[in-house]
Amino acid sequence: MRSLVAIVGRPNVGKSTLFNRLAGRRLALVEDVPGVTRDRHYAEAEWDGRPFTLIDTGGFVAGEADSLVAAVRQQAQLAVEESDAIIFVVDGRAGLTAADEEVADYLRRSQKPLVLAVNKIDSAVHEERTFYTEFFRLGFEDTLPVSAEHGRGMGELMERLARHLPAPEEPVPEEVALGEVGRKPVDGAPAEEAEEPTRVAIVGRPNVGKSTLVNALLREERLVAGPIPGTTTDPIDSELERNGREIVLTDTAGIRRKKNIAQKIEQYSVVAALKAIERSHVAVLLLDALEPAVDQDERIAGIAEAKGRALILVVNKWDQVERTPRSEEEGRAWVKERFRFAAYAPVVFASAKTGARVDKVLDLAILLRDQLGFRAPTPQLNRLLQAVQDSHPAPVARGRPIRLYYMAQVSTEPPTFVLTCNQPEMVPADYKRYLVNQIRNTFDLRVPIRLLFRERPGAAKRAARKDPEKLRKRRRR
């Protein structure tokens, strides 16, 4: 089992920079302003054969009454409580402050092993000219200068920390690990690979309840959530299991229109949220039941559709709506009409605050992930193609009927089909939509579908033999 190492300290001392440095990759947003990090952010790391999990936390401000600051402090305290060791980060340039002393007092009471990292000490000369020595007054044995930004002192920091982590486990002999004769795969036979977790990005405009939904799905106060827009800045991954399937939920910052973004950190947050959609399998778009869908909701849904990601439309705060027996039916019809380009997407009416119907989001995410990997039998596709042409033939173009010859699936995520025909560039958009809907209805798919058209092999050569001038015109087009 991995040890947990919490990185704590007052705001703007470089905790997230150190987190990224030790994790070996840029996971947390970093900006030279206080309060960027608010939630607990986890990342796996290893040192000298000792695997551990880092926890980045928001700035620890003791005694502050502000609700958001208090919520951030609570997340930091939870990280300390669940950790096995602590890296206490302070600012060597600013010197020892009353806030540092308050955090130190709290950490002493936790009685957890601790390393004090005096950050922003970029060189030996800098060490002599800063307030580094002041921090020995705190009385922590493992006190050392580091520079998270430049990587100075990382080796010594990890050596000190490793003393408080369990020793590396001895490798298990192969015959013991196999457990019984005959389990080892035959030479040349591939070993079974663990299925990749289903990645679900929770997206939407600010203040629609994304963090509250993640907390409801996890059944714990894992993320800072509140009525103030812009609470989330970093994309935060959280793992859970549902019906034996692993799921990674990614909470993201609210995505506003570009012209409304004023602060640089919000620009980074929005870009990170868009990247979260790209690396997900399923995007869960939250809509505010108290504020009907706006253009920005459609833009976010359009991004998910364009990236080929499955989409779930969740109408949140449904518990606060005055309803009639037909409210949900009318609401579903309205959402489908507003998101006509993604009318295939399931719609869920839920309340993240009360937990009503939130589990349905996980069940749908698993279903849609499986549908993204769907593969259709080629004979069934071509029977469908023949039935379509019999009941609704393709139109005439350039005085010639468009003939559809053959259809096959070429890839998944999303399911992509290639259709061979005689005039691929002349197939009307409405007929393409008709074909996609026929595929969707036949196989009951509620994910994006891609349909590509191409000529039969050798069609260009045959056209050249019949009419060389026509081929030259086609090439010019």
Short mmCIF file of C-alpha atoms in Angstrom, two decimals:
data_model
loop_
_atom_site.label_atom_id
_atom_site.label_comp_id
_atom_site.label_asym_id
_atom_site.label_seq_id
_atom_site.Cartn_x
_atom_site.Cartn_y
_atom_site.Cartn_z
CA MET A 1 0.00 0.00 0.00
CA ARG A 2 1.32 3.45 -0.91
CA SER A 3 2.21 5.95 1.80
CA LEU A 4 0.51 9.35 1.67
CA VAL A 5 2.66 12.49 1.83
CA ALA A 6 0.85 15.82 2.32
CA ILE A 7 2.42 19.10 1.18
CA VAL A 8 1.12 21.90 3.42
CA GLY A 9 1.87 25.53 4.23
CA ARG A 10 0.40 29.01 4.10
CA PRO A 11 -0.65 30.49 0.70
CA ASN A 12 1.87 31.31 -2.05
CA VAL A 13 4.93 29.56 -0.63
CA GLY A 14 5.39 27.24 -3.64
CA LYS A 15 3.50 24.08 -2.62
CA SER A 16 2.12 23.36 -6.09
CA THR A 17 5.51 24.03 -7.71
CA LEU A 18 7.07 21.48 -5.33
CA PHE A 19 4.18 19.06 -6.00
CA ASN A 20 4.81 19.25 -9.75
CA ARG A 21 8.57 18.89 -9.24
CA LEU A 22 8.28 15.75 -7.09
CA ALA A 23 5.55 14.25 -9.29
CA GLY A 24 7.78 14.75 -12.33
CA ARG A 25 5.08 16.41 -14.41
CA ARG A 26 2.96 19.56 -14.47
CA LEU A 27 -0.28 18.55 -12.80
CA ALA A 28 -1.21 21.52 -10.61
CA LEU A 29 -1.72 25.05 -11.89
CA VAL A 30 1.00 27.44 -10.70
CA GLU A 31 0.69 31.23 -10.58
CA ASP A 32 2.43 33.89 -8.49
CA VAL A 33 -0.75 34.80 -6.62
CA PRO A 34 -2.15 33.26 -3.43
CA GLY A 35 -5.15 30.94 -3.41
CA VAL A 36 -4.70 29.16 -6.75
CA THR A 37 -4.91 25.67 -5.22
CA ARG A 38 -8.05 24.90 -3.22
CA ASP A 39 -8.78 21.19 -3.43
CA ARG A 40 -6.68 18.18 -2.51
CA HIS A 41 -4.70 17.08 -5.56
CA TYR A 42 -3.16 13.58 -5.65
CA ALA A 43 -0.27 12.19 -7.71
CA GLU A 44 1.74 8.98 -7.54
CA ALA A 45 5.52 9.18 -7.17
CA GLU A 46 8.47 7.02 -6.17
CA TRP A 47 11.87 7.49 -4.53
CA ASP A 48 14.55 4.84 -4.05
CA GLY A 49 12.08 2.02 -4.54
CA ARG A 50 9.55 3.55 -2.15
CA PRO A 51 6.22 4.30 -3.87
CA PHE A 52 4.10 7.02 -2.31
CA THR A 53 1.24 9.37 -3.13
CA LEU A 54 1.70 13.14 -2.94
CA ILE A 55 -1.16 15.37 -1.82
CA ASP A 56 -1.09 19.02 -2.86
CA THR A 57 -3.23 21.29 -0.67
CA GLY A 58 -4.51 24.83 -0.62
CA GLY A 59 -2.97 27.57 1.49
CA PHE A 60 -3.49 26.92 5.21
CA VAL A 61 -4.90 30.08 6.83
CA ALA A 62 -5.74 29.55 10.50
CA GLY A 63 -8.72 31.28 12.13
CA GLU A 64 -10.06 32.86 8.92
CA ALA A 65 -13.86 33.22 8.93
CA ASP A 66 -14.33 33.53 5.15
CA SER A 67 -16.30 30.47 3.97
CA LEU A 68 -14.08 29.69 0.97
CA VAL A 69 -10.83 30.10 2.93
CA ALA A 70 -12.26 27.95 5.72
CA ALA A 71 -13.23 25.24 3.21
CA VAL A 72 -9.71 25.27 1.73
CA ARG A 73 -8.24 24.99 5.24
CA GLN A 74 -10.53 22.04 5.97
CA GLN A 75 -9.28 20.24 2.86
CA ALA A 76 -5.68 20.81 4.02
CA GLN A 77 -6.53 19.46 7.47
CA LEU A 78 -8.11 16.36 5.93
CA ALA A 79 -4.92 15.82 3.93
CA VAL A 80 -2.84 16.03 7.13
CA GLU A 81 -5.14 13.60 8.91
CA GLU A 82 -4.94 10.96 6.19
CA SER A 83 -1.20 11.37 5.49
CA ASP A 84 1.67 9.23 6.78
CA ALA A 85 4.24 12.04 6.49
CA ILE A 86 4.22 15.79 5.83
CA ILE A 87 6.31 18.25 3.84
CA PHE A 88 5.84 21.65 5.50
CA VAL A 89 6.71 24.37 2.94
CA VAL A 90 7.69 27.92 3.95
CA ASP A 91 9.01 30.94 2.03
CA GLY A 92 12.72 31.48 2.71
CA ARG A 93 12.66 34.91 1.09
CA ALA A 94 9.81 36.25 3.21
CA GLY A 95 11.10 34.81 6.46
CA LEU A 96 9.22 33.30 9.37
CA THR A 97 5.71 34.73 9.76
CA ALA A 98 2.99 34.41 12.37
CA ALA A 99 1.00 32.34 9.86
CA ASP A 100 3.92 29.90 9.53
CA GLU A 101 4.07 29.54 13.31
CA GLU A 102 0.32 28.81 13.49
CA VAL A 103 0.63 26.11 10.83
CA ALA A 104 3.67 24.67 12.65
CA ASP A 105 1.71 24.48 15.92
CA TYR A 106 -1.09 22.60 14.18
CA LEU A 107 1.33 20.17 12.53
CA ARG A 108 3.11 19.44 15.83
CA ARG A 109 -0.24 18.42 17.34
CA SER A 110 -0.78 15.97 14.46
CA GLN A 111 2.37 14.09 15.62
CA LYS A 112 3.08 13.07 12.01
CA PRO A 113 6.67 12.72 10.71
CA LEU A 114 7.60 16.04 9.10
CA VAL A 115 10.23 17.61 6.84
CA LEU A 116 10.45 21.42 6.80
CA ALA A 117 11.27 22.65 3.27
CA VAL A 118 12.45 26.28 3.25
CA ASN A 119 11.58 27.12 -0.35
CA LYS A 120 12.76 29.77 -2.85
CA ILE A 121 16.45 29.35 -1.86
CA ASP A 122 17.87 29.26 -5.36
CA SER A 123 21.62 29.11 -4.57
CA ALA A 124 24.15 28.86 -1.74
CA VAL A 125 24.68 32.62 -1.97
CA HIS A 126 20.95 33.17 -1.78
CA GLU A 127 20.85 30.94 1.28
CA GLU A 128 23.20 33.32 3.12
CA ARG A 129 21.21 36.40 2.12
CA THR A 130 17.73 35.17 3.06
CA PHE A 131 15.89 34.46 6.27
CA TYR A 132 16.61 30.71 6.03
CA THR A 133 18.12 30.36 9.53
CA GLU A 134 15.02 31.88 11.16
CA PHE A 135 13.10 28.69 10.53
CA PHE A 136 15.27 26.64 12.89
CA ARG A 137 13.31 28.38 15.65
CA LEU A 138 10.38 26.15 14.80
CA GLY A 139 12.32 23.22 16.25
CA PHE A 140 11.91 20.68 13.42
CA GLU A 141 14.92 18.38 13.08
CA ASP A 142 14.64 17.95 9.30
CA THR A 143 14.90 21.59 8.13
CA LEU A 144 16.61 22.21 4.79
CA PRO A 145 16.78 24.80 2.00
CA VAL A 146 15.21 23.95 -1.36
CA SER A 147 14.16 25.59 -4.61
CA ALA A 148 11.11 23.87 -6.08
CA GLU A 149 11.29 26.06 -9.16
CA HIS A 150 14.91 25.18 -9.98
CA GLY A 151 15.08 21.71 -8.44
CA ARG A 152 17.70 22.58 -5.83
CA GLY A 153 17.79 20.32 -2.77
CA MET A 154 15.25 17.82 -4.08
CA GLY A 155 17.54 14.84 -3.53
CA GLU A 156 18.21 15.66 0.11
CA LEU A 157 14.56 16.48 0.68
CA MET A 158 13.52 13.05 -0.59
CA GLU A 159 16.23 11.30 1.41
CA ARG A 160 14.96 12.94 4.60
CA LEU A 161 11.37 12.10 3.68
CA ALA A 162 12.24 8.49 2.79
CA ARG A 163 13.32 7.87 6.40
CA HIS A 164 9.66 8.23 7.37
CA LEU A 165 8.32 5.94 4.63
CA PRO A 166 8.11 2.13 4.77
CA ALA A 167 11.12 0.24 3.37
CA PRO A 168 10.77 -1.08 -0.19
CA GLU A 169 9.01 -4.40 -0.38
CA GLU A 170 11.05 -7.44 -1.41
CA PRO A 171 10.12 -8.67 -4.88
CA VAL A 172 7.84 -11.71 -4.79
CA PRO A 173 9.39 -14.81 -6.45
CA GLU A 174 7.68 -15.61 -9.74
CA GLU A 175 6.59 -19.10 -8.68
CA VAL A 176 4.97 -17.65 -5.54
CA ALA A 177 3.29 -14.84 -7.45
CA LEU A 178 1.82 -17.33 -9.93
CA GLY A 179 0.38 -19.33 -7.04
CA GLU A 180 -0.07 -22.56 -9.00
CA VAL A 181 1.45 -24.44 -11.88
CA GLY A 182 0.02 -23.71 -15.30
CA ARG A 183 -0.88 -20.04 -14.71
CA LYS A 184 2.12 -18.68 -16.57
CA PRO A 185 1.16 -17.70 -20.13
CA VAL A 186 2.46 -19.85 -22.98
CA ASP A 187 5.48 -18.37 -24.78
CA GLY A 188 4.28 -15.89 -27.38
CA ALA A 189 0.85 -15.51 -25.80
CA PRO A 190 0.16 -11.94 -24.68
CA ALA A 191 -0.54 -11.40 -21.00
CA GLU A 192 -3.96 -9.98 -20.21
CA GLU A 193 -3.87 -6.22 -19.79
CA ALA A 194 -5.91 -4.50 -17.15
CA GLU A 195 -8.77 -2.50 -18.64
CA GLU A 196 -8.16 1.23 -18.64
CA PRO A 197 -10.42 3.05 -16.16
CA THR A 198 -13.37 4.94 -17.59
CA ARG A 199 -12.39 8.62 -17.54
CA VAL A 200 -15.31 10.98 -16.91
CA ALA A 201 -14.87 14.77 -17.18
CA ILE A 202 -17.39 16.86 -15.24
CA VAL A 203 -17.76 20.10 -17.22
CA GLY A 204 -19.99 23.14 -17.47
CA ARG A 205 -20.28 26.84 -16.79
CA PRO A 206 -19.19 28.27 -13.41
CA ASN A 207 -21.42 27.61 -10.42
CA VAL A 208 -23.60 24.87 -11.91
CA GLY A 209 -22.61 22.34 -9.21
CA LYS A 210 -19.71 20.36 -10.72
CA SER A 211 -17.72 19.94 -7.49
CA THR A 212 -20.91 19.21 -5.54
CA LEU A 213 -21.73 16.45 -8.03
CA VAL A 214 -18.27 14.88 -7.66
CA ASN A 215 -18.60 14.98 -3.87
CA ALA A 216 -22.03 13.32 -4.15
CA LEU A 217 -20.66 10.58 -6.40
CA LEU A 218 -17.70 9.97 -4.08
CA ARG A 219 -19.92 10.24 -0.99
CA GLU A 220 -17.37 12.45 0.76
CA GLU A 221 -16.40 16.12 0.88
CA ARG A 222 -13.44 15.57 -1.41
CA LEU A 223 -13.62 18.96 -3.16
CA VAL A 224 -14.26 22.53 -2.09
CA ALA A 225 -17.80 23.39 -3.19
CA GLY A 226 -19.90 26.48 -2.55
CA PRO A 227 -22.12 29.16 -4.07
CA ILE A 228 -19.15 31.32 -5.11
CA PRO A 229 -18.36 30.93 -8.85
CA GLY A 230 -14.82 29.90 -9.74
CA THR A 231 -14.13 27.75 -6.68
CA THR A 232 -12.33 25.07 -8.74
CA THR A 233 -9.14 26.02 -10.58
CA ASP A 234 -7.17 22.77 -11.11
CA PRO A 235 -8.67 19.72 -12.82
CA ILE A 236 -8.87 17.22 -9.95
CA ASP A 237 -8.95 13.45 -10.58
CA SER A 238 -10.80 11.20 -8.13
CA GLU A 239 -11.01 7.43 -8.40
CA LEU A 240 -13.95 5.23 -7.47
CA GLU A 241 -15.44 1.88 -8.35
CA ARG A 242 -18.93 1.14 -9.64
CA ASN A 243 -20.21 -2.39 -10.29
CA GLY A 244 -16.66 -3.70 -10.49
CA ARG A 245 -15.55 -1.02 -12.95
CA GLU A 246 -12.90 1.59 -12.20
CA ILE A 247 -13.87 5.20 -12.90
CA VAL A 248 -11.76 8.36 -12.77
CA LEU A 249 -13.85 11.50 -12.23
CA THR A 250 -12.23 14.79 -13.27
CA ASP A 251 -13.68 17.93 -11.73
CA THR A 252 -12.91 20.97 -13.88
CA ALA A 253 -13.10 24.73 -13.65
CA GLY A 254 -16.16 26.49 -15.03
CA ILE A 255 -15.83 27.26 -18.73
CA ARG A 256 -16.90 30.82 -19.52
CA ARG A 257 -16.91 32.66 -22.82
CA LYS A 258 -13.46 33.85 -23.78
CA LYS A 259 -14.37 37.55 -23.69
CA ASN A 260 -15.52 37.20 -20.06
CA ILE A 261 -12.20 35.75 -18.85
CA ALA A 262 -10.20 38.49 -17.16
CA GLN A 263 -7.58 36.77 -14.98
CA LYS A 264 -4.65 34.81 -16.35
CA ILE A 265 -5.19 31.95 -13.92
CA GLU A 266 -8.75 31.52 -15.21
CA GLN A 267 -7.38 31.25 -18.75
CA TYR A 268 -5.16 28.39 -17.59
CA SER A 269 -8.09 26.77 -15.79
CA VAL A 270 -10.31 26.86 -18.88
CA VAL A 271 -7.56 25.41 -21.09
CA ALA A 272 -7.03 22.64 -18.52
CA ALA A 273 -10.79 21.94 -18.50
CA LEU A 274 -10.84 21.63 -22.30
CA LYS A 275 -7.86 19.26 -22.14
CA ALA A 276 -9.75 17.19 -19.56
CA ILE A 277 -12.56 16.73 -22.11
CA GLU A 278 -10.02 15.61 -24.70
CA ARG A 279 -8.48 12.92 -22.47
CA SER A 280 -11.82 11.65 -21.18
CA HIS A 281 -14.08 8.92 -22.53
CA VAL A 282 -17.27 10.59 -21.31
CA ALA A 283 -18.06 14.27 -20.77
CA VAL A 284 -20.79 15.03 -18.22
CA LEU A 285 -22.17 18.48 -19.02
CA LEU A 286 -24.01 20.06 -16.10
CA LEU A 287 -26.92 22.38 -16.91
CA ASP A 288 -28.50 24.64 -14.30
CA ALA A 289 -32.22 23.87 -13.98
CA LEU A 290 -32.76 27.38 -12.60
CA GLU A 291 -31.13 28.99 -15.63
CA PRO A 292 -32.12 27.46 -19.00
CA ALA A 293 -29.32 26.33 -21.28
CA VAL A 294 -27.39 29.21 -22.79
CA ASP A 295 -25.14 29.41 -25.83
CA GLN A 296 -22.07 28.52 -23.77
CA ASP A 297 -23.63 25.17 -22.80
CA GLU A 298 -24.08 24.37 -26.47
CA ARG A 299 -20.47 25.33 -27.18
CA ILE A 300 -19.17 22.98 -24.49
CA ALA A 301 -21.36 20.15 -25.78
CA GLY A 302 -20.11 20.90 -29.29
CA ILE A 303 -16.51 20.55 -28.13
CA ALA A 304 -17.23 17.11 -26.65
CA GLU A 305 -19.02 16.02 -29.84
CA ALA A 306 -16.23 17.31 -32.07
CA LYS A 307 -13.66 15.39 -30.00
CA GLY A 308 -15.72 12.22 -30.36
CA ARG A 309 -16.42 11.93 -26.64
CA ALA A 310 -19.59 10.43 -25.26
CA LEU A 311 -21.86 13.04 -23.69
CA ILE A 312 -24.29 13.00 -20.76
CA LEU A 313 -26.49 16.06 -20.19
CA VAL A 314 -27.25 16.45 -16.49
CA VAL A 315 -29.92 18.99 -15.53
CA ASN A 316 -28.75 19.82 -12.00
CA LYS A 317 -30.62 21.53 -9.12
CA TRP A 318 -33.78 19.72 -10.20
CA ASP A 319 -34.91 19.65 -6.56
CA GLN A 320 -35.30 23.45 -6.65
CA VAL A 321 -37.69 23.50 -9.61
CA GLU A 322 -41.47 23.71 -9.18
CA ARG A 323 -42.62 20.63 -11.06
CA THR A 324 -45.77 19.19 -12.55
CA PRO A 325 -46.35 15.55 -13.61
CA ARG A 326 -45.14 16.48 -17.10
CA SER A 327 -42.17 18.66 -16.06
CA GLU A 328 -39.50 16.06 -16.74
CA GLU A 329 -41.03 15.01 -20.06
CA GLU A 330 -41.27 18.63 -21.20
CA GLY A 331 -37.79 19.40 -19.92
CA ARG A 332 -36.30 16.43 -21.77
CA ALA A 333 -37.97 17.51 -25.02
CA TRP A 334 -36.67 21.06 -24.53
CA VAL A 335 -33.10 19.87 -23.90
CA LYS A 336 -33.17 17.57 -26.94
CA GLU A 337 -34.39 20.46 -29.09
CA ARG A 338 -31.72 22.83 -27.77
CA PHE A 339 -28.95 20.26 -28.30
CA ARG A 340 -30.17 18.90 -31.62
CA PHE A 341 -26.62 18.20 -32.82
CA ALA A 342 -26.24 15.83 -29.84
CA ALA A 343 -29.84 14.65 -29.49
CA TYR A 344 -28.50 11.11 -28.99
CA ALA A 345 -26.99 12.08 -25.60
CA PRO A 346 -28.80 10.76 -22.48
CA VAL A 347 -30.46 13.39 -20.27
CA VAL A 348 -30.53 13.03 -16.47
CA PHE A 349 -32.55 15.24 -14.10
CA ALA A 350 -30.64 15.18 -10.83
CA SER A 351 -29.72 17.06 -7.69
CA ALA A 352 -26.07 16.99 -6.68
CA LYS A 353 -27.00 18.66 -3.39
CA THR A 354 -29.46 15.96 -2.29
CA GLY A 355 -27.83 13.11 -4.21
CA ALA A 356 -31.00 12.34 -6.17
CA ARG A 357 -30.27 10.28 -9.31
CA VAL A 358 -26.54 11.02 -9.25
CA ASP A 359 -25.66 7.30 -9.39
CA LYS A 360 -27.43 7.10 -12.74
CA VAL A 361 -24.63 9.29 -14.13
CA LEU A 362 -22.06 6.59 -13.29
CA ASP A 363 -24.18 3.80 -14.79
CA LEU A 364 -24.61 5.77 -18.01
CA ALA A 365 -20.88 6.59 -18.13
CA ILE A 366 -20.01 2.88 -18.01
CA LEU A 367 -22.61 2.09 -20.68
CA LEU A 368 -21.38 4.85 -23.01
CA ARG A 369 -17.74 3.87 -22.51
CA ASP A 370 -18.62 0.37 -23.71
CA GLN A 371 -20.52 1.81 -26.69
CA LEU A 372 -17.48 3.88 -27.69
CA GLY A 373 -15.66 0.58 -28.21
CA PHE A 374 -18.56 -1.02 -30.13
CA ARG A 375 -17.74 -3.01 -33.29
CA ALA A 376 -20.46 -3.86 -35.79
CA PRO A 377 -20.36 -7.09 -37.84
CA THR A 378 -19.69 -6.19 -41.49
CA PRO A 379 -22.44 -8.50 -42.90
CA GLN A 380 -25.02 -6.83 -40.65
CA LEU A 381 -23.84 -3.39 -41.76
CA ASN A 382 -24.31 -4.28 -45.40
CA ARG A 383 -27.74 -5.79 -44.83
CA LEU A 384 -28.63 -2.49 -43.17
CA LEU A 385 -27.20 -0.58 -46.14
CA GLN A 386 -29.28 -2.63 -48.58
CA ALA A 387 -32.45 -2.09 -46.53
CA VAL A 388 -31.79 1.65 -46.42
CA GLN A 389 -31.40 1.86 -50.21
CA ASP A 390 -34.54 -0.19 -50.75
CA SER A 391 -36.66 2.05 -48.51
CA HIS A 392 -34.95 5.42 -48.98
CA PRO A 393 -32.54 5.52 -51.96
CA ALA A 394 -29.85 8.16 -52.17
CA PRO A 395 -30.76 11.17 -54.35
CA VAL A 396 -29.61 11.91 -57.88
CA ALA A 397 -26.56 14.15 -58.35
CA ARG A 398 -25.20 15.51 -61.66
CA GLY A 399 -27.88 13.56 -63.47
CA ARG A 400 -26.67 10.26 -61.97
CA PRO A 401 -28.07 8.36 -58.98
CA ILE A 402 -25.72 8.09 -56.01
CA ARG A 403 -25.05 4.40 -55.51
CA LEU A 404 -23.94 3.01 -52.15
CA TYR A 405 -21.96 -0.21 -52.55
CA TYR A 406 -20.40 -1.30 -49.29
CA MET A 407 -20.03 -0.29 -45.62
CA ALA A 408 -17.49 -1.38 -42.99
CA GLN A 409 -16.38 -0.18 -39.59
CA VAL A 410 -12.76 1.01 -39.51
CA SER A 411 -12.22 2.23 -35.92
CA THR A 412 -13.73 2.82 -32.49
CA GLU A 413 -13.81 5.66 -29.93
CA PRO A 414 -15.93 6.92 -31.57
CA PRO A 415 -17.32 4.19 -33.87
CA THR A 416 -16.26 5.17 -37.40
CA PHE A 417 -17.66 3.68 -40.60
CA VAL A 418 -16.50 3.96 -44.21
CA LEU A 419 -19.10 3.80 -46.96
CA THR A 420 -18.01 3.12 -50.53
CA CYS A 421 -20.06 4.86 -53.23
CA ASN A 422 -19.78 6.25 -56.76
CA GLN A 423 -20.02 10.00 -55.94
CA PRO A 424 -18.74 10.48 -52.35
CA GLU A 425 -18.41 14.26 -52.60
CA MET A 426 -22.05 14.63 -53.72
CA VAL A 427 -23.80 12.87 -50.83
CA PRO A 428 -26.06 15.54 -49.23
CA ALA A 429 -25.62 16.39 -45.53
CA ASP A 430 -29.21 15.45 -44.68
CA TYR A 431 -28.77 12.01 -46.24
CA LYS A 432 -25.55 11.53 -44.24
CA ARG A 433 -27.50 12.33 -41.07
CA TYR A 434 -30.17 9.86 -42.14
CA LEU A 435 -27.57 7.11 -42.53
CA VAL A 436 -25.98 7.90 -39.17
CA ASN A 437 -29.39 7.75 -37.49
CA GLN A 438 -30.10 4.38 -39.12
CA ILE A 439 -26.82 3.01 -37.73
CA ARG A 440 -27.56 4.54 -34.33
CA ASN A 441 -31.08 3.09 -34.17
CA THR A 442 -30.05 -0.35 -35.44
CA PHE A 443 -27.31 -0.83 -32.84
CA ASP A 444 -28.85 1.36 -30.10
CA LEU A 445 -25.79 3.65 -29.91
CA ARG A 446 -25.92 6.83 -27.83
CA VAL A 447 -22.41 8.04 -28.63
CA PRO A 448 -20.95 10.10 -31.50
CA ILE A 449 -20.68 8.28 -34.83
CA ARG A 450 -18.37 9.15 -37.72
CA LEU A 451 -19.34 8.27 -41.30
CA LEU A 452 -16.76 8.63 -44.10
CA PHE A 453 -17.38 8.28 -47.86
CA ARG A 454 -14.96 7.15 -50.55
CA GLU A 455 -14.92 5.83 -54.09
CA ARG A 456 -14.41 2.19 -54.96
CA PRO A 457 -10.77 1.21 -55.61
CA GLY A 458 -9.93 1.71 -59.27
CA ALA A 459 -12.84 4.08 -59.89
CA ALA A 460 -10.53 6.89 -61.02
CA LYS A 461 -8.77 4.68 -63.57
CA ARG A 462 -12.05 3.48 -65.00
CA ALA A 463 -13.25 7.08 -65.28
CA ALA A 464 -10.02 8.05 -67.06
CA ARG A 465 -10.50 5.35 -69.67
CA LYS A 466 -14.06 6.52 -70.31
CA ASP A 467 -13.53 10.29 -70.18
CA PRO A 468 -9.97 11.66 -69.65
CA GLU A 469 -11.17 15.28 -69.69
CA LYS A 470 -13.68 14.57 -66.91
CA LEU A 471 -10.89 13.12 -64.76
CA ARG A 472 -8.77 16.24 -65.25
CA LYS A 473 -11.68 18.46 -64.18
CA ARG A 474 -12.26 16.32 -61.08
CA ARG A 475 -8.62 16.62 -60.08
CA ARG A 476 -8.73 20.41 -60.53
CA ARG A 477 -11.73 20.57 -58.18
#
